[in-house]
Short mmCIF file of C-alpha atoms in Angstrom, two decimals:
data_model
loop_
_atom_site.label_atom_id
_atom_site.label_comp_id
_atom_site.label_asym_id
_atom_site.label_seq_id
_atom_site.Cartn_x
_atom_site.Cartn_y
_atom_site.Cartn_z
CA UNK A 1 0.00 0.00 0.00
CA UNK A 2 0.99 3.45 -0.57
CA UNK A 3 1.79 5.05 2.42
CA UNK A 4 0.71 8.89 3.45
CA UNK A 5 3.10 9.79 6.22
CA UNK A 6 3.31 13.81 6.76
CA UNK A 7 -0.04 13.72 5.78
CA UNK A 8 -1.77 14.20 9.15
CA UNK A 9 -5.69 14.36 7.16
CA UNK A 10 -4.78 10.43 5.40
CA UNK A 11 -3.85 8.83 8.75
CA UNK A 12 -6.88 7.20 9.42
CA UNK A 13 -6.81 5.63 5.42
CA UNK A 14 -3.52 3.62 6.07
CA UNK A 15 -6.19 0.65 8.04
CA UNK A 16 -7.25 -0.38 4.42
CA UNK A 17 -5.36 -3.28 2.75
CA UNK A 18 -6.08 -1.78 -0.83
CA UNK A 19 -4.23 0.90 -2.25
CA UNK A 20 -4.25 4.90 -0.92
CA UNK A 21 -2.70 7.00 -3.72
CA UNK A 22 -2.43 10.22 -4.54
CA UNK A 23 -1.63 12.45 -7.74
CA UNK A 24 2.09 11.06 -8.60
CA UNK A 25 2.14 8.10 -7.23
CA UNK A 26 3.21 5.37 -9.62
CA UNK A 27 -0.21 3.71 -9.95
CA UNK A 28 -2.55 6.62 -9.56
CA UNK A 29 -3.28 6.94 -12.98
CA UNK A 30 -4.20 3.30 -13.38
CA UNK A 31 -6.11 3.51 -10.49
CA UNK A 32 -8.82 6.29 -11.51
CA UNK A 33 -9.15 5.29 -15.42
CA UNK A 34 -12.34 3.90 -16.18
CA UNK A 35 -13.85 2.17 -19.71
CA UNK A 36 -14.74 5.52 -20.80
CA UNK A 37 -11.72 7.56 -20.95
CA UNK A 38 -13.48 10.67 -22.03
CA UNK A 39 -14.39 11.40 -18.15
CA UNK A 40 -10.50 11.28 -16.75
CA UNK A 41 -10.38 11.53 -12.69
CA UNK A 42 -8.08 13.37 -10.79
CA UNK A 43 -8.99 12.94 -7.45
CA UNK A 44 -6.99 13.86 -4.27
CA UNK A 45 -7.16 10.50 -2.98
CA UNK A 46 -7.74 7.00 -4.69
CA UNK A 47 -8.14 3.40 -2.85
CA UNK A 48 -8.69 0.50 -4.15
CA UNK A 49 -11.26 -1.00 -1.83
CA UNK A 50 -10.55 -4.75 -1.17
CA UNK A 51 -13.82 -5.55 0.76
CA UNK A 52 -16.49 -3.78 2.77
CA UNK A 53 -14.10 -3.10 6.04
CA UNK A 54 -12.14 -0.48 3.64
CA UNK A 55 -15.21 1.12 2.20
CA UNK A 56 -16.82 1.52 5.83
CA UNK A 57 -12.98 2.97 6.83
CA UNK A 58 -13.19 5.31 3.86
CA UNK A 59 -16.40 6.96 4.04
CA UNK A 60 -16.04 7.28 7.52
CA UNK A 61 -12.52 9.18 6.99
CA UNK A 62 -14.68 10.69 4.22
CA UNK A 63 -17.04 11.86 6.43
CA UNK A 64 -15.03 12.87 9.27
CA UNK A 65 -12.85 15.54 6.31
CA UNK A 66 -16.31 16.67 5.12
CA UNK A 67 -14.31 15.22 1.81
CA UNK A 68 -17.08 14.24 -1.55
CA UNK A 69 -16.81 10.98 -2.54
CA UNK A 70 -16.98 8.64 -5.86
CA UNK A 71 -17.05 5.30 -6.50
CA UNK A 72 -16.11 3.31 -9.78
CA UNK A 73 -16.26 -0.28 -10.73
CA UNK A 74 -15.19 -0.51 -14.83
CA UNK A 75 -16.31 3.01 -15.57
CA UNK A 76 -18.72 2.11 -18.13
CA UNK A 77 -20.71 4.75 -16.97
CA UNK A 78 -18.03 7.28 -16.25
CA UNK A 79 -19.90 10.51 -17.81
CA UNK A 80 -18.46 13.02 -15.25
CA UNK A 81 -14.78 13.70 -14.52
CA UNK A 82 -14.18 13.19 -10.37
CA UNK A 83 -12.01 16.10 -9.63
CA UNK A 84 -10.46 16.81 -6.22
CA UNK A 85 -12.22 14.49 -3.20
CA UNK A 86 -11.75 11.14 -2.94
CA UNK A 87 -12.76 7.68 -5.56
CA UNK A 88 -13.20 4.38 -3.87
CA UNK A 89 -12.64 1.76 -6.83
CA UNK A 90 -14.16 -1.59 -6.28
CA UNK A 91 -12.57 -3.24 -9.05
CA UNK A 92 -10.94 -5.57 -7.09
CA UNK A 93 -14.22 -6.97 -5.14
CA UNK A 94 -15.00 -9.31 -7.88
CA UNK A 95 -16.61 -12.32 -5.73
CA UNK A 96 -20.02 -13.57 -7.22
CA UNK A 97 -21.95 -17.03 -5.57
CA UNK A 98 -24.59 -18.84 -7.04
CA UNK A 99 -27.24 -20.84 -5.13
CA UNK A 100 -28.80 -23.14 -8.06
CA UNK A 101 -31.56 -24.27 -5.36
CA UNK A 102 -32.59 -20.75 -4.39
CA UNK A 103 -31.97 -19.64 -8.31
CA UNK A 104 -29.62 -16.30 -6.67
CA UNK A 105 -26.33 -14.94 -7.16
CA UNK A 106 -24.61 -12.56 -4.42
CA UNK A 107 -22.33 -10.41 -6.39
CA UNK A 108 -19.89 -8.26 -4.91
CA UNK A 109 -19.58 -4.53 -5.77
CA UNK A 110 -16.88 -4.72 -8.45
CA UNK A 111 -17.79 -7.89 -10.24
CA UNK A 112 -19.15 -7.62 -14.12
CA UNK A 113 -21.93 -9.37 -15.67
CA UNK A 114 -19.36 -11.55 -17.17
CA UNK A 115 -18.20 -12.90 -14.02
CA UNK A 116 -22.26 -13.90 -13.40
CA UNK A 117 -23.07 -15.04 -16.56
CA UNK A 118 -19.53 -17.19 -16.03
CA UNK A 119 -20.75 -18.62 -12.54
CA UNK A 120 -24.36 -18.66 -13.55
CA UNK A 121 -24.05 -20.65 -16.68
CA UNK A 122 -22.88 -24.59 -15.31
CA UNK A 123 -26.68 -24.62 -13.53
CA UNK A 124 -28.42 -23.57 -16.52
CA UNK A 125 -29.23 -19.92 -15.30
CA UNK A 126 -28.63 -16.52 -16.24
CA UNK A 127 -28.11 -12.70 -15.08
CA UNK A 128 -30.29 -10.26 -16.41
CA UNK A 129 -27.67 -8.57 -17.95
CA UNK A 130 -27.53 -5.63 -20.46
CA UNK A 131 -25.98 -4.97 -23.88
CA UNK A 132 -22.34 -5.83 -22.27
CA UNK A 133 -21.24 -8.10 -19.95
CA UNK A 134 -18.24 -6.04 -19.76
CA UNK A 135 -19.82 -3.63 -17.56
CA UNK A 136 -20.14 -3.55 -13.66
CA UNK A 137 -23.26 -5.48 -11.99
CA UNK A 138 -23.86 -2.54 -9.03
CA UNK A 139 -24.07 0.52 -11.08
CA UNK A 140 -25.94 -0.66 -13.65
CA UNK A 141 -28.84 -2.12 -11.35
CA UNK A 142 -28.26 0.93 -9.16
CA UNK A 143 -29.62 2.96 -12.28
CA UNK A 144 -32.78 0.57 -13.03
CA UNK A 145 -31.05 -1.91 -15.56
CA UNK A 146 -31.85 -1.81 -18.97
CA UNK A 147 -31.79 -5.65 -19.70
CA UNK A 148 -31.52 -7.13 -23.36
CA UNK A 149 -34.44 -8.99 -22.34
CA UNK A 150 -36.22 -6.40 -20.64
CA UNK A 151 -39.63 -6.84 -22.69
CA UNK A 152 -39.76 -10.44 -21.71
CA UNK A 153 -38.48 -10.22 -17.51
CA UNK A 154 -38.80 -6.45 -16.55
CA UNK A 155 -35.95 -4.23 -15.37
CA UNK A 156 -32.95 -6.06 -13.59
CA UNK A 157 -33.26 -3.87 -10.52
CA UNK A 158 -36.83 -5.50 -10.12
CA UNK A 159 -34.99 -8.77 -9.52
CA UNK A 160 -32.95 -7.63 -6.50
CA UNK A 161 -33.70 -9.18 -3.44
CA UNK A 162 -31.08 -7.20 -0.96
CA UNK A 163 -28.34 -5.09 -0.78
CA UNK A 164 -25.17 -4.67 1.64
CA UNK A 165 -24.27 -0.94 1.59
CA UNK A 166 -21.84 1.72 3.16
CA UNK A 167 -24.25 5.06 4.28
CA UNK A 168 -22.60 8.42 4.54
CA UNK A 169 -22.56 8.41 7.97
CA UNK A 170 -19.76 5.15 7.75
CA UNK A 171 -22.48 2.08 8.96
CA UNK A 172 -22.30 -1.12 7.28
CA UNK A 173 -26.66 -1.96 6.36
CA UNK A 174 -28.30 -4.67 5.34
CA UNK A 175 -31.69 -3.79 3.22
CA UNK A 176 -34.17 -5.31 1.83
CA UNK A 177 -38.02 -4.72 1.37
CA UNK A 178 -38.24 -5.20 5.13
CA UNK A 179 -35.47 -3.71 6.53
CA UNK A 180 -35.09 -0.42 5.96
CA UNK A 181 -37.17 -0.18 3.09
CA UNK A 182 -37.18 3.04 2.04
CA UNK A 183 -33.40 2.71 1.62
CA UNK A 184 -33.91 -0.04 -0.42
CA UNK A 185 -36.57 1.77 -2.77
CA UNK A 186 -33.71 4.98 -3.13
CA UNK A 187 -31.31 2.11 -3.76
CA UNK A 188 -33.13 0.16 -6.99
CA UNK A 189 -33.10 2.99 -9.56
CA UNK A 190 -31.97 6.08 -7.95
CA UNK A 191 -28.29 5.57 -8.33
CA UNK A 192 -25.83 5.97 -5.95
CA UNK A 193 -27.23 8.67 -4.43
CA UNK A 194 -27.66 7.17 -0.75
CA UNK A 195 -24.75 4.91 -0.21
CA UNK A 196 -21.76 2.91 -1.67
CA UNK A 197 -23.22 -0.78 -2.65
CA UNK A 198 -20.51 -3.13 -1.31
CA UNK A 199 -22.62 -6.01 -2.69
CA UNK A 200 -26.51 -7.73 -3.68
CA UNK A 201 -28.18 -10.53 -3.84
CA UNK A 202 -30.07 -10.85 -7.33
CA UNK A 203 -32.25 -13.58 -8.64
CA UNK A 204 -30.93 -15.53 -11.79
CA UNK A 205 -33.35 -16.95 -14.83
CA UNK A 206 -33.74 -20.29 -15.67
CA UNK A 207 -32.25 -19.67 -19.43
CA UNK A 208 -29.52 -21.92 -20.66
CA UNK A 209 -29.88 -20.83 -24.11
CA UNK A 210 -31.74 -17.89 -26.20
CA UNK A 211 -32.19 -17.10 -29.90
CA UNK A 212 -30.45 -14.05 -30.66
CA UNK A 213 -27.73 -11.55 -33.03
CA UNK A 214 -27.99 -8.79 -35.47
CA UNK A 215 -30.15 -8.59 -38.86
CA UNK A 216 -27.59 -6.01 -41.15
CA UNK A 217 -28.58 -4.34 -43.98
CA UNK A 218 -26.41 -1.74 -46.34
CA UNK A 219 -27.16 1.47 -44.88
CA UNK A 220 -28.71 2.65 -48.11
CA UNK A 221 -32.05 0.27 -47.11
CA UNK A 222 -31.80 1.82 -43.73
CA UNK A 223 -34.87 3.29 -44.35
CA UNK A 224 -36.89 -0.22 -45.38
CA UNK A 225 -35.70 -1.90 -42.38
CA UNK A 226 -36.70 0.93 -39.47
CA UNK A 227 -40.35 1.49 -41.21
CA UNK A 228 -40.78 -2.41 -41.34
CA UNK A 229 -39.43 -2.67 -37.61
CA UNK A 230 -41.37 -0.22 -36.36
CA UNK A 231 -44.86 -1.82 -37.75
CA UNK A 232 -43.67 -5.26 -36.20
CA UNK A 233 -42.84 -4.24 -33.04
CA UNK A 234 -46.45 -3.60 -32.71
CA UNK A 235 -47.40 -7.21 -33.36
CA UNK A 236 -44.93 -9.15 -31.67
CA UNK A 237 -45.42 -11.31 -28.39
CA UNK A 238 -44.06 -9.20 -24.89
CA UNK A 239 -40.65 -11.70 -24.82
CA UNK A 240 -39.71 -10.63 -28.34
CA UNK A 241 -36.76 -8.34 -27.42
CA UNK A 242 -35.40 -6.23 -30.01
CA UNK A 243 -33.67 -2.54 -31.54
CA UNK A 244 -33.17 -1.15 -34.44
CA UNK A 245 -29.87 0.89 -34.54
CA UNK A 246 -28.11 2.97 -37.45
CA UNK A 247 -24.29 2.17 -37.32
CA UNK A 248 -21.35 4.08 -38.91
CA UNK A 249 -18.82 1.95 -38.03
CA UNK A 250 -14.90 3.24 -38.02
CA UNK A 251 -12.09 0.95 -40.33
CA UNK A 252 -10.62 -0.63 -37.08
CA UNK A 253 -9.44 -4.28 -36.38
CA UNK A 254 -11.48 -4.41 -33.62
CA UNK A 255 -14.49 -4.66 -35.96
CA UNK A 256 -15.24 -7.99 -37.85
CA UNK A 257 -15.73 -7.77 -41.57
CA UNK A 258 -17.75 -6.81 -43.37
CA UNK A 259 -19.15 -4.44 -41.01
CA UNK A 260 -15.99 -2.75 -40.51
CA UNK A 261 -15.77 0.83 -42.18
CA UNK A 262 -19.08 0.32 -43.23
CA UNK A 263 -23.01 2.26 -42.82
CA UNK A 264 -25.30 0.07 -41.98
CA UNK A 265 -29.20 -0.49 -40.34
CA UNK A 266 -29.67 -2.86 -37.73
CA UNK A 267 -32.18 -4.75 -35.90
CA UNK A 268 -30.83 -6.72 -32.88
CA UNK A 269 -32.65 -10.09 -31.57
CA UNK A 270 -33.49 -11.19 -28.72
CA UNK A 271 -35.62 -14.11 -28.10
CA UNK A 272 -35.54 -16.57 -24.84
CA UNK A 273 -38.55 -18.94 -26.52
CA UNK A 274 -38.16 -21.55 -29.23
CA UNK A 275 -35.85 -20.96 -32.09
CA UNK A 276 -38.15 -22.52 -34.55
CA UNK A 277 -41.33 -19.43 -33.21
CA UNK A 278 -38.49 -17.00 -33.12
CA UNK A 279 -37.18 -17.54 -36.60
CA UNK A 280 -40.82 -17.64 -37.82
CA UNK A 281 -41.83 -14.00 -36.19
CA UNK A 282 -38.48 -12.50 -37.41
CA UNK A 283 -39.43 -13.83 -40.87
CA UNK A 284 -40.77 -9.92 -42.49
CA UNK A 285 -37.78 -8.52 -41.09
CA UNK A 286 -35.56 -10.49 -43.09
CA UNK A 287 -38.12 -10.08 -46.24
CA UNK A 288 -37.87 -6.40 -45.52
CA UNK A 289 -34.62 -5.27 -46.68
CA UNK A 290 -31.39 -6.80 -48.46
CA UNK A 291 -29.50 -8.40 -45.49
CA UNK A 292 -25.65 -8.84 -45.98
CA UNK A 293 -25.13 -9.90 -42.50
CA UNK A 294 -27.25 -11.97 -40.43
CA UNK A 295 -26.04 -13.50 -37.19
CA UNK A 296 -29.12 -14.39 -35.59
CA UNK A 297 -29.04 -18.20 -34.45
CA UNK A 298 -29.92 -20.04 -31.31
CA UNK A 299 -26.76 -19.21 -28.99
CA UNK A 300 -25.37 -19.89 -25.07
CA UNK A 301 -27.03 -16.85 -22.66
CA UNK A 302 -23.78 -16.42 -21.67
CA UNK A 303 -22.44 -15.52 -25.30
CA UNK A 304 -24.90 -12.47 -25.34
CA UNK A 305 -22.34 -10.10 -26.21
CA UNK A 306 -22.90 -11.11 -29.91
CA UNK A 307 -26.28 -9.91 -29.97
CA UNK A 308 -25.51 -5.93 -29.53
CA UNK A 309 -21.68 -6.09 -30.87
CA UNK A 310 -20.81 -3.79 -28.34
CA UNK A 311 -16.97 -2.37 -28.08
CA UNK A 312 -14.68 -4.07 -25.71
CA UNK A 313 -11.63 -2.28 -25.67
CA UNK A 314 -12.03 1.42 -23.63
CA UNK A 315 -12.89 4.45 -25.02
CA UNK A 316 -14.00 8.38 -24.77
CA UNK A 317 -17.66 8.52 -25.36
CA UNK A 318 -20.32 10.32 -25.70
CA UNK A 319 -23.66 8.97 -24.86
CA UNK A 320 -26.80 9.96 -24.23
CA UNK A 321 -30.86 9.26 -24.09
CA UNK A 322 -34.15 10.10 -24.59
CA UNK A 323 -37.40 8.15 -23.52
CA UNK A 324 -40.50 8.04 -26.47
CA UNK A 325 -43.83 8.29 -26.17
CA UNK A 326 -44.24 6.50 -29.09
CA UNK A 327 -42.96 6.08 -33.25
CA UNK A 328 -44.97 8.32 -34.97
CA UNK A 329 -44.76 8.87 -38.73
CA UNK A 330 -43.92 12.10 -37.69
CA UNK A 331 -40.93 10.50 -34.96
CA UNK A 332 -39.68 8.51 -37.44
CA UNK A 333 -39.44 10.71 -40.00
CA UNK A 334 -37.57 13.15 -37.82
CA UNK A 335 -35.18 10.36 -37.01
CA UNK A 336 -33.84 9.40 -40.49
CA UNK A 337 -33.83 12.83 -40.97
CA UNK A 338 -30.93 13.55 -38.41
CA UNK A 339 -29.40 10.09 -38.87
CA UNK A 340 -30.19 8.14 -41.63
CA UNK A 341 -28.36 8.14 -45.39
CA UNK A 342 -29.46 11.93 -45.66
CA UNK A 343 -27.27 12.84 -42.96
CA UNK A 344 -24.33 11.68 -44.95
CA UNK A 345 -21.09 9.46 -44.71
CA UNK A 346 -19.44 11.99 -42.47
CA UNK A 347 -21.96 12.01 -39.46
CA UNK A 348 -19.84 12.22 -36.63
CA UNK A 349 -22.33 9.68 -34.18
CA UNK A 350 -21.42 6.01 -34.63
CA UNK A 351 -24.69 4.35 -33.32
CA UNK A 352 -28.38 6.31 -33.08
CA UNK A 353 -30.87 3.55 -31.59
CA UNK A 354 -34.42 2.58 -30.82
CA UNK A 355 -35.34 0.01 -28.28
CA UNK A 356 -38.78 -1.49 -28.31
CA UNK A 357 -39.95 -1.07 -24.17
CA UNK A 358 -43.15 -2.25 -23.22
CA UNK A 359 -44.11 -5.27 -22.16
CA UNK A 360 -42.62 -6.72 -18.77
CA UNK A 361 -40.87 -3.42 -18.87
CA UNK A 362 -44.29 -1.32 -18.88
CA UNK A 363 -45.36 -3.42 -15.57
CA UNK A 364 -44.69 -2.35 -12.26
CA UNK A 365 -42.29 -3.77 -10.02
CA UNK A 366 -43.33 -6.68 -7.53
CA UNK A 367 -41.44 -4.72 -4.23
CA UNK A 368 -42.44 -0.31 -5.48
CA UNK A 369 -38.94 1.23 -6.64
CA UNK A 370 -37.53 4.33 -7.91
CA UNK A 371 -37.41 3.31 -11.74
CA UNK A 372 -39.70 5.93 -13.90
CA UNK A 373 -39.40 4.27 -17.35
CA UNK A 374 -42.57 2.31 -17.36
CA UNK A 375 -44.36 4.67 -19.71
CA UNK A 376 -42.48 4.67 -22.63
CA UNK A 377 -43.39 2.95 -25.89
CA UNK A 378 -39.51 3.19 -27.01
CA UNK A 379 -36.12 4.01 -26.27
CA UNK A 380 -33.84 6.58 -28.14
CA UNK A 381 -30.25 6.59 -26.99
CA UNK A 382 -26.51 7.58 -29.16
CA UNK A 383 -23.18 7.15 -28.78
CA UNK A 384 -20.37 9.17 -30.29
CA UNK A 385 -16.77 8.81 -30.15
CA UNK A 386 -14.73 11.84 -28.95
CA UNK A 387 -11.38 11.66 -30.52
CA UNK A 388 -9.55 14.86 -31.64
CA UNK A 389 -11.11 18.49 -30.58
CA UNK A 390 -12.77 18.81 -34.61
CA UNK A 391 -14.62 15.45 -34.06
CA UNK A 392 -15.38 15.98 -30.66
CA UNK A 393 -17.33 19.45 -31.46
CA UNK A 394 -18.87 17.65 -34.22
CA UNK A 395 -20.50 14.71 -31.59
CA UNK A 396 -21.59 17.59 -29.07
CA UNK A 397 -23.68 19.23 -32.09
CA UNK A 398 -25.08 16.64 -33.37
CA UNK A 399 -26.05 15.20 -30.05
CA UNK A 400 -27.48 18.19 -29.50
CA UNK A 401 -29.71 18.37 -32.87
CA UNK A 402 -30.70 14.78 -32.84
CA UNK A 403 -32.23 15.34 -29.34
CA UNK A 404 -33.69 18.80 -29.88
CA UNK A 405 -35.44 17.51 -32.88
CA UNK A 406 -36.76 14.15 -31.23
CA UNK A 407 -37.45 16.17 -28.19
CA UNK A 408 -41.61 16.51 -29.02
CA UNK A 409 -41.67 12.65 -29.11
CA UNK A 410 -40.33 12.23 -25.79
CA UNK A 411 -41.48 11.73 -22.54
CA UNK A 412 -39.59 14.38 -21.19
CA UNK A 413 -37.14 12.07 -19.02
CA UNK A 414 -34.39 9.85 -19.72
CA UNK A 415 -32.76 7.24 -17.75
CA UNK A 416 -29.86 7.78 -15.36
CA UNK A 417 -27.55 4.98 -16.42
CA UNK A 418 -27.47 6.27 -20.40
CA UNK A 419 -28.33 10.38 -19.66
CA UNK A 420 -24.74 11.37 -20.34
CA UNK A 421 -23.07 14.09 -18.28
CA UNK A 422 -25.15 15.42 -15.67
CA UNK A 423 -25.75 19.32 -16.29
CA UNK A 424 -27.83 21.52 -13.51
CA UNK A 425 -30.26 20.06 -11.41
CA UNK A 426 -33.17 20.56 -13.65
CA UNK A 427 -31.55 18.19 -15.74
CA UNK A 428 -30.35 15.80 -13.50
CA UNK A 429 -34.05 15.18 -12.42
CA UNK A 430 -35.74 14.44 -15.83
CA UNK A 431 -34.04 10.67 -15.21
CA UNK A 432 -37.27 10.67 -12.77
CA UNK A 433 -40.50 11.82 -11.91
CA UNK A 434 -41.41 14.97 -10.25
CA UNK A 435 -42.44 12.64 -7.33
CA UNK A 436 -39.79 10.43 -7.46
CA UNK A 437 -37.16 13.13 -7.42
CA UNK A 438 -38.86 14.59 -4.72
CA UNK A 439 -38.68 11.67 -3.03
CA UNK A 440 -35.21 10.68 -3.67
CA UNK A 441 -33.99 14.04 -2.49
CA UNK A 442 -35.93 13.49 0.58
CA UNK A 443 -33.73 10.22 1.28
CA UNK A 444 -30.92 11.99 0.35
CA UNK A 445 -31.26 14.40 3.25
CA UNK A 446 -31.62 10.98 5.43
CA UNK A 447 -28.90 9.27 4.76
CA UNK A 448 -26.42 11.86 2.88
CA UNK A 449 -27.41 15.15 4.45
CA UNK A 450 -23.94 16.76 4.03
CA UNK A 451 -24.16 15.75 0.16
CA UNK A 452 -20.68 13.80 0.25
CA UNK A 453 -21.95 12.01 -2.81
CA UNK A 454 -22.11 14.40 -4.65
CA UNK A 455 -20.15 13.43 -8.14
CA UNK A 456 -21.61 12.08 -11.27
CA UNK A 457 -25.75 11.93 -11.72
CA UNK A 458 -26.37 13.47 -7.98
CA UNK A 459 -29.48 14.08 -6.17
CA UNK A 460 -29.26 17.36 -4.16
CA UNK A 461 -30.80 16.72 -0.66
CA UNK A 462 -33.97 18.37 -0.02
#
């Protein structure tokens, strides 16, 4: 461990067993960099928790300093850059246990969807994992979860059963929808507004296997594919998971050919029925457009990764969401508009999406929680890559026009995990309800009253 001697203010921090470090120290930087490198952290203090005893000693030094705090697992959802205070990183608490009787899986705070999917998958079962298994378990359920098969089993914080977390104040909790309920409410869907997750126990799906991948078609027929789509979402069965994407995809090695370098439409599959019904209700999609590359087949749950495609190596990006009412001639219109062939070969956004909701997804949650997409009929989100200052302007504005023109379709809110940076508080809050945020902000004043989580999508305290 890095030691902090002459540094009366870090005493305390030399009883963890993970790293302390500090701005110069040999493995600072490696300690603060994330999966998306376009938020880079320079905190004043880094450890690298090893369990709960040095998040509990942390936040209570934290606490004691009046010093904000952070917390990163892989930084998949890194939007904001930590600056000054202090980032806990629970990469290293990586434990996850199945129970095949019970169907459950605890999962430590800094384990990834992989590492379930990995354990899960020699009993048959499954996480309800989203588009990467590359990404952290914790934040993502901490934000809702946006699941691949989210029309067929809900959202995966609906699926939590309990959590272990660190409060503000330093005290170890257990919660669940007994014990301290409304901290377990704040806990499934409003982020990590109330406490530092040190672990949860999920429950796991009895799927072995699913029928899944991409349906790619020259970006030319774009157009053909998203107006079929759209009609056929509106016949399919609830478990029929799917989302039509337009992709400009950059010349790396990284991407497999053909797609690589290319423009292309999209419609990603997910299906945890029968191949055979599958295959038959995907049937007009294929008939609707030329496809070059088709990779839907019956698969492994655990290989879900092919279905989405998503990039594995890190990377500075720019994301961001909207929630739909609905797809509108009008909405869909205004999409191809901003992103479709008319935009050009040189539109700076590499993926523009729509994700069928509804279904299990529409329903409420068995145990009430603080997730507030349940009303929309689709999903909207982008991603743009921010590499030198030229492209990087070029992202920002058409982030900006794509969501300023889609804006009379929406809902008005987004969702926390995919909002992008946080701006003011008016912003912050369209991730929720005016009563939810109302509500969240009156658990933040229980349990975080001095606002020491303040970083990333933050809830002010009422």
């Amino acid at each position: 461990m890095t030691t902090t001697h002459g540094t009366p203010d870090l005493f305390a921090l030399s009883e963890i067993n993970g790293p302390v470090l500090r701005p110069g120290d040999p493995a600072y930087a490696d300690e603060v960099t994330g999966f998306n490198l376009a938020a880079l952290h320079t905190p004043d203090v880094v450890i690298g928790a090893t369990g709960p005893d040095d998040i509990v000693t942390a936040m209570r030094w934290a606490k004691a300093t009046d010093t904000p705090v952070a917390v990163q697992a892989t930084g998949h959802g890194a939007n904001f850059p930590i600056e000054h205070g202090l980032l806990i990183n629970t990469s290293r608490m990586t434990d996850v246990q199945t129970d095949p009787t019970t169907r459950t899986a605890t999962i430590a705070a800094g384990a990834k969807w992989s590492d379930v999917m990995s354990a899960a998958a020699p009993h048959g079962l499954a996480g309800l994992c989203g588009t990467s298994t590359d990404a952290g378990v914790v934040g993502y359920i901490l934000g809702g979860g946006l699941p691949v098969l989210g029309r067929t089993y809900g959202y995966a914080a609906d699926l939590v059963r309990s959590f272990q977390v660190v409060t503000p104040d330093g005290h170890l909790r257990e919660t669940d929808p007994q014990s301290e309920p409304e901290l377990f409410w704040a806990l499934r869907g409003g982020k990590g507004n109330v406490g530092i997750v040190t672990s949860l126990v999920t429950e796991l799906l009895p799927l072995p296997r699913l029928y899944g991948g991409g349906l790619h078609t020259p970006g030319e027929h774009a157009e053909s594919l998203l107006r079929a789509w759209s009609d056929w979402t509106r016949t399919v069965p609830d478990e029929m998971c799917s989302m039509f994407s337009v992709l400009r995809l950059p010349p790396i090695p990284q991407i497999p050919e053909p797609l690589r370098g290319g423009f292309w439409g999209r419609v990603a599959i997910a299906w945890p029925g029968d191949p055979a019904e599958g295959e038959a209700l995907i049937a007009p999609l294929r008939r609707a457009a030329p496809m070059a590359v088709d990779t839907v087949e019956d698969m492994e749950s655990a290989a879900l990764d092919r279905i989405h495609m998503e990039p594995q190596d890190p990377l500075p990006a720019r994301e961001c969401c909207l929630l739909l009412r609905d797809l509108s001639p009008d909405a869909l219109s205004t999409f191809l508009e901003q992103v479709g062939p008319a935009a050009g070969p040189d539109y700076p956004l590499l993926v523009a999406s729509l994700r069928h909701m509804g279904g299990a997804l529409a329903r409420p949650s068995a145990v009430e929680d603080a997730v507030c997409a349940r009303d929309a009929g689709y999903f909207m989100e982008s991603v743009g890559i921010l590499a030198a200052p030229p492209v990087a302007e070029a992202v920002e504005q058409a982030t900006t026009r794509l969501y300023t023109a889609m804006a009379p379709h929406s809902t008005g809110h987004t969702m926390v995990n995919i909002h992008g940076t946080p701006g003011d508080e008016r912003d912050r809050a369209r991730a929720w309800t005016p009563e939810v945020y109302a509500r969240l902000r009156h658990d933040k004043a229980v349990y975080d009253p001095s606002n020491l989580l303040r970083y990333g999508h933050a809830v002010t305290p009422a």
